[in-house]
Amino acid sequence: MEAVKFAVTCNKNDNRILKKQARAWALQLQVPYVKRYDNGSLDAMLSDYHLDALLIAGKKGPQLYSREGMMLYHPGLGKVRWQRVVQRNENDNFLTAMHLSPGQRVLDCTVGLAADALLASHAVGETGKVVGLEASLPLWFLTSRGVISYKSQIPELVQDLQRIEIIHAEASAFLKTLPENSFDAVYFDPMFRQPVRKSSEMVPLRPLAFPEPLTLEMVELALKAAPRVVIKERSVEILQEYGCTEFVGSKYSAVRFGIRKRQ
């Protein structure tokens, strides 16, 4: 799969510190640094430089811009779900399917903006471990920086985010490197690549996502690494094709979580 083409730039009239930071990011990511147009849109820069996206160094941290819009890191609905679970003691279908307990190790193979990983991090606590994989380089950069620097008036939420380790890797390749029983649960959300609705908060990032299809081989590799694999999908029939035998969902949601356990 061809990598996302992107470059680093700054906001207009940014100071020397941010310009220096932008150049450092470009060097780290081994992508071009381009000067922000004095007159002209970001879309014009995308066209002129033949780019899919721009990584912008701003006062509030990194931002990603594609033709679908601008994105500053935020855990999105993950924050709302976290508040429902932690502050209101409500159930969450993801957590029900994952069946996590303090001290366990979780691998999220499609971490995105770490919305699900945030809930997993809270469930496994300080003694546990959550690793998230992101194959898209610009999205990895946004999320890996975001979980560290995200500001909130809820200290526990910030702590749960900061414990998540974000790794730049393709899931299929990463799974092949894992010894047996490296994790207690492995999670896949292939739906991240297919929005439920056009107004989804993820729309600006979808052109930048790495559309790696989930294969039965990947599920089998995940089962070697962990005794429990959870997959998010809209169709029970598709989940059955991956070998799932248990399903979690509700009448209020179009999605289902399929569970496959090691025999």
CSV table of C-alpha atoms in Angstrom, one decimal:
chain,number,residue,atom,x,y,z
A,1,MET,CA,0.0,0.0,0.0
A,2,GLU,CA,1.4,3.4,-1.0
A,3,ALA,CA,2.3,5.6,2.0
A,4,VAL,CA,0.4,8.8,2.7
A,5,LYS,CA,2.1,11.8,1.1
A,6,PHE,CA,2.4,14.6,3.6
A,7,ALA,CA,4.7,17.5,4.6
A,8,VAL,CA,5.2,19.7,7.7
A,9,THR,CA,4.4,23.4,7.9
A,10,CYS,CA,3.4,26.1,10.4
A,11,ASN,CA,0.4,28.3,10.9
A,12,LYS,CA,0.7,31.8,9.5
A,13,ASN,CA,2.7,34.3,11.5
A,14,ASP,CA,4.0,31.6,13.9
A,15,ASN,CA,7.1,32.4,15.9
A,16,ARG,CA,10.6,31.0,15.5
A,17,ILE,CA,10.1,28.4,18.1
A,18,LEU,CA,7.2,26.8,16.3
A,19,LYS,CA,9.0,27.0,13.0
A,20,LYS,CA,12.0,25.3,14.5
A,21,GLN,CA,9.7,22.6,15.9
A,22,ALA,CA,8.1,22.1,12.5
A,23,ARG,CA,11.5,21.6,10.9
A,24,ALA,CA,12.5,19.1,13.7
A,25,TRP,CA,9.3,17.1,13.1
A,26,ALA,CA,10.0,17.0,9.4
A,27,LEU,CA,13.5,15.7,10.1
A,28,GLN,CA,12.2,13.1,12.5
A,29,LEU,CA,9.6,11.9,10.1
A,30,GLN,CA,11.8,12.2,7.1
A,31,VAL,CA,9.3,14.2,5.1
A,32,PRO,CA,9.6,17.7,3.6
A,33,TYR,CA,9.2,21.0,5.5
A,34,VAL,CA,7.3,23.5,3.3
A,35,LYS,CA,6.8,27.2,4.0
A,36,ARG,CA,3.3,28.3,4.7
A,37,TYR,CA,1.8,30.4,1.9
A,38,ASP,CA,1.4,34.1,2.8
A,39,ASN,CA,-1.6,34.2,0.5
A,40,GLY,CA,-3.2,31.0,-0.5
A,41,SER,CA,-5.1,28.2,1.0
A,42,LEU,CA,-4.0,24.9,2.5
A,43,ASP,CA,-5.8,23.1,-0.3
A,44,ALA,CA,-3.6,25.1,-2.7
A,45,MET,CA,-0.5,23.8,-0.9
A,46,LEU,CA,-1.8,20.2,-1.1
A,47,SER,CA,-2.3,20.6,-4.9
A,48,ASP,CA,1.0,22.4,-5.6
A,49,TYR,CA,3.1,19.9,-3.6
A,50,HIS,CA,1.0,16.8,-4.6
A,51,LEU,CA,0.2,16.0,-1.0
A,52,ASP,CA,-2.5,14.0,0.8
A,53,ALA,CA,-2.1,16.0,4.0
A,54,LEU,CA,-0.2,18.7,5.9
A,55,LEU,CA,1.1,18.3,9.5
A,56,ILE,CA,0.9,21.7,11.0
A,57,ALA,CA,2.9,22.8,14.1
A,58,GLY,CA,0.7,25.1,16.1
A,59,LYS,CA,0.5,26.6,19.5
A,60,LYS,CA,-2.0,23.8,20.6
A,61,GLY,CA,0.2,21.0,19.3
A,62,PRO,CA,0.2,19.1,16.0
A,63,GLN,CA,-2.7,19.4,13.6
A,64,LEU,CA,-3.4,17.3,10.5
A,65,TYR,CA,-5.1,18.9,7.5
A,66,SER,CA,-6.5,17.0,4.6
A,67,ARG,CA,-9.1,18.0,2.0
A,68,GLU,CA,-11.7,16.6,4.4
A,69,GLY,CA,-10.9,19.1,7.1
A,70,MET,CA,-8.6,19.9,10.0
A,71,MET,CA,-8.0,17.7,13.1
A,72,LEU,CA,-6.4,18.5,16.4
A,73,TYR,CA,-5.9,15.5,18.7
A,74,HIS,CA,-8.9,14.6,20.8
A,75,PRO,CA,-10.1,11.1,22.0
A,76,GLY,CA,-13.5,11.9,20.6
A,77,LEU,CA,-16.3,9.7,21.8
A,78,GLY,CA,-13.8,7.8,23.8
A,79,LYS,CA,-14.0,10.6,26.4
A,80,VAL,CA,-17.8,10.4,26.5
A,81,ARG,CA,-17.7,6.7,26.9
A,82,TRP,CA,-15.0,6.9,29.6
A,83,GLN,CA,-17.1,9.3,31.6
A,84,ARG,CA,-20.1,7.0,31.3
A,85,VAL,CA,-18.1,4.1,32.5
A,86,VAL,CA,-16.1,5.8,35.2
A,87,GLN,CA,-18.4,8.5,36.5
A,88,ARG,CA,-21.8,6.9,35.9
A,89,ASN,CA,-20.9,3.3,36.3
A,90,GLU,CA,-22.6,2.4,32.9
A,91,ASN,CA,-21.7,-0.6,30.8
A,92,ASP,CA,-19.8,-0.4,27.5
A,93,ASN,CA,-20.1,-3.1,24.9
A,94,PHE,CA,-16.4,-2.9,24.1
A,95,LEU,CA,-15.4,-3.5,27.7
A,96,THR,CA,-17.9,-6.3,28.0
A,97,ALA,CA,-16.4,-8.0,25.0
A,98,MET,CA,-12.8,-7.5,26.1
A,99,HIS,CA,-13.5,-8.8,29.6
A,100,LEU,CA,-10.5,-7.0,31.1
A,101,SER,CA,-9.1,-6.9,34.6
A,102,PRO,CA,-6.4,-4.9,36.3
A,103,GLY,CA,-2.9,-5.9,35.4
A,104,GLN,CA,-3.7,-7.3,32.0
A,105,ARG,CA,-2.0,-6.6,28.7
A,106,VAL,CA,-4.0,-5.3,25.6
A,107,LEU,CA,-3.0,-4.9,22.0
A,108,ASP,CA,-5.2,-2.6,19.9
A,109,CYS,CA,-4.2,-3.3,16.3
A,110,THR,CA,-6.2,-0.3,14.9
A,111,VAL,CA,-5.7,2.4,17.5
A,112,GLY,CA,-6.8,5.5,15.5
A,113,LEU,CA,-7.2,8.3,18.0
A,114,ALA,CA,-7.1,5.8,21.0
A,115,ALA,CA,-10.8,6.0,21.9
A,116,ASP,CA,-11.1,2.3,22.6
A,117,ALA,CA,-7.6,2.1,24.0
A,118,LEU,CA,-8.5,4.8,26.6
A,119,LEU,CA,-11.2,2.5,28.0
A,120,ALA,CA,-8.9,-0.4,27.9
A,121,SER,CA,-6.2,1.6,29.8
A,122,HIS,CA,-8.7,2.4,32.5
A,123,ALA,CA,-9.8,-1.2,32.8
A,124,VAL,CA,-6.3,-2.6,33.2
A,125,GLY,CA,-5.1,0.2,35.4
A,126,GLU,CA,-1.6,1.3,36.4
A,127,THR,CA,-0.4,-2.3,36.6
A,128,GLY,CA,-1.6,-3.2,33.1
A,129,LYS,CA,-0.4,-2.4,29.7
A,130,VAL,CA,-2.1,-1.1,26.5
A,131,VAL,CA,-0.2,-1.0,23.2
A,132,GLY,CA,-1.8,0.6,20.2
A,133,LEU,CA,-0.7,0.1,16.6
A,134,GLU,CA,-1.0,2.7,13.8
A,135,ALA,CA,0.3,2.1,10.4
A,136,SER,CA,-0.3,5.6,9.0
A,137,LEU,CA,2.7,7.8,9.8
A,138,PRO,CA,0.9,11.1,10.2
A,139,LEU,CA,-1.9,9.6,12.2
A,140,TRP,CA,0.6,7.8,14.4
A,141,PHE,CA,2.4,11.1,15.0
A,142,LEU,CA,-0.8,12.9,15.9
A,143,THR,CA,-2.0,10.2,18.3
A,144,SER,CA,1.3,9.5,19.9
A,145,ARG,CA,1.8,13.2,20.7
A,146,GLY,CA,-1.8,13.6,21.6
A,147,VAL,CA,-2.1,11.0,24.3
A,148,ILE,CA,0.9,12.6,26.1
A,149,SER,CA,-0.1,16.2,25.8
A,150,TYR,CA,-3.9,16.1,25.9
A,151,LYS,CA,-5.3,18.6,28.4
A,152,SER,CA,-8.4,17.8,30.6
A,153,GLN,CA,-9.8,18.9,33.9
A,154,ILE,CA,-10.2,15.2,34.7
A,155,PRO,CA,-6.8,14.0,36.0
A,156,GLU,CA,-7.7,10.3,35.9
A,157,LEU,CA,-8.6,10.5,32.2
A,158,VAL,CA,-5.3,12.2,31.4
A,159,GLN,CA,-3.4,9.4,33.3
A,160,ASP,CA,-5.3,6.7,31.5
A,161,LEU,CA,-4.4,8.3,28.1
A,162,GLN,CA,-0.7,8.8,29.0
A,163,ARG,CA,-0.2,5.1,29.9
A,164,ILE,CA,-1.1,4.1,26.3
A,165,GLU,CA,1.9,3.2,24.2
A,166,ILE,CA,1.4,4.1,20.5
A,167,ILE,CA,3.7,2.2,18.0
A,168,HIS,CA,4.0,3.0,14.3
A,169,ALA,CA,3.6,-0.5,12.7
A,170,GLU,CA,1.4,-2.5,10.4
A,171,ALA,CA,-0.6,-5.0,12.4
A,172,SER,CA,0.1,-7.9,10.1
A,173,ALA,CA,3.8,-7.4,10.4
A,174,PHE,CA,3.8,-6.6,14.1
A,175,LEU,CA,1.8,-9.7,15.0
A,176,LYS,CA,4.4,-12.0,13.3
A,177,THR,CA,7.0,-10.7,15.7
A,178,LEU,CA,5.1,-11.5,18.9
A,179,PRO,CA,6.0,-14.5,21.1
A,180,GLU,CA,3.1,-16.6,22.4
A,181,ASN,CA,1.0,-15.1,25.2
A,182,SER,CA,2.5,-11.6,24.8
A,183,PHE,CA,-0.9,-10.2,25.6
A,184,ASP,CA,-4.1,-11.1,27.3
A,185,ALA,CA,-6.4,-9.7,24.6
A,186,VAL,CA,-6.0,-8.4,21.0
A,187,TYR,CA,-8.5,-6.0,19.4
A,188,PHE,CA,-9.3,-5.1,15.8
A,189,ASP,CA,-11.6,-2.4,14.6
A,190,PRO,CA,-11.6,-2.6,10.8
A,191,MET,CA,-14.7,-0.3,10.8
A,192,PHE,CA,-12.4,2.6,11.5
A,193,ARG,CA,-11.7,2.6,7.7
A,194,GLN,CA,-15.5,2.7,6.9
A,195,PRO,CA,-17.5,5.6,8.5
A,196,VAL,CA,-20.9,4.9,9.8
A,197,ARG,CA,-22.0,8.3,8.7
A,198,LYS,CA,-20.5,11.2,6.8
A,199,SER,CA,-20.6,13.5,9.8
A,200,SER,CA,-18.3,11.2,11.7
A,201,GLU,CA,-15.6,13.0,13.7
A,202,MET,CA,-13.1,10.7,12.0
A,203,VAL,CA,-13.8,12.0,8.5
A,204,PRO,CA,-10.8,14.3,8.3
A,205,LEU,CA,-8.5,11.4,9.1
A,206,ARG,CA,-9.9,8.7,6.8
A,207,PRO,CA,-7.9,9.8,3.7
A,208,LEU,CA,-4.8,9.4,5.9
A,209,ALA,CA,-5.7,6.0,7.3
A,210,PHE,CA,-3.8,2.8,6.3
A,211,PRO,CA,-6.6,0.6,4.9
A,212,GLU,CA,-5.1,-2.7,5.9
A,213,PRO,CA,-7.8,-5.4,5.5
A,214,LEU,CA,-8.3,-7.8,8.4
A,215,THR,CA,-7.5,-11.3,7.3
A,216,LEU,CA,-8.1,-14.7,8.9
A,217,GLU,CA,-4.3,-15.1,9.1
A,218,MET,CA,-4.0,-12.0,11.2
A,219,VAL,CA,-6.7,-13.3,13.6
A,220,GLU,CA,-4.8,-16.6,13.9
A,221,LEU,CA,-1.6,-14.7,14.6
A,222,ALA,CA,-3.5,-12.7,17.2
A,223,LEU,CA,-4.7,-15.9,18.9
A,224,LYS,CA,-1.1,-17.0,19.3
A,225,ALA,CA,-0.2,-13.8,21.0
A,226,ALA,CA,-3.3,-13.7,23.2
A,227,PRO,CA,-6.0,-16.2,24.3
A,228,ARG,CA,-8.8,-13.7,23.5
A,229,VAL,CA,-9.4,-11.8,20.2
A,230,VAL,CA,-12.2,-9.2,19.8
A,231,ILE,CA,-13.3,-7.8,16.5
A,232,LYS,CA,-15.7,-4.9,15.9
A,233,GLU,CA,-18.0,-5.2,12.8
A,234,ARG,CA,-21.5,-4.4,11.6
A,235,SER,CA,-22.3,-8.0,10.5
A,236,VAL,CA,-22.4,-11.1,12.6
A,237,GLU,CA,-21.9,-13.1,9.4
A,238,ILE,CA,-18.6,-11.4,8.8
A,239,LEU,CA,-17.5,-12.0,12.4
A,240,GLN,CA,-18.4,-15.7,12.0
A,241,GLU,CA,-16.0,-15.8,9.0
A,242,TYR,CA,-13.2,-14.8,11.4
A,243,GLY,CA,-14.1,-17.7,13.7
A,244,CYS,CA,-16.0,-15.7,16.3
A,245,THR,CA,-18.4,-17.7,18.4
A,246,GLU,CA,-19.6,-15.1,20.9
A,247,PHE,CA,-21.1,-11.7,20.2
A,248,VAL,CA,-21.8,-8.5,22.2
A,249,GLY,CA,-24.0,-5.7,21.1
A,250,SER,CA,-27.3,-3.9,21.7
A,251,LYS,CA,-30.4,-2.9,19.9
A,252,TYR,CA,-29.3,0.7,20.0
A,253,SER,CA,-26.2,0.2,18.0
A,254,ALA,CA,-25.5,-1.1,14.5
A,255,VAL,CA,-22.1,-2.6,15.5
A,256,ARG,CA,-21.3,-5.9,17.1
A,257,PHE,CA,-18.2,-7.2,18.9
A,258,GLY,CA,-17.2,-10.7,18.0
A,259,ILE,CA,-15.1,-12.8,20.4
A,260,ARG,CA,-12.8,-15.6,19.4
A,261,LYS,CA,-11.1,-17.6,22.2
A,262,ARG,CA,-8.1,-19.9,21.8
A,263,GLN,CA,-9.1,-23.5,21.9
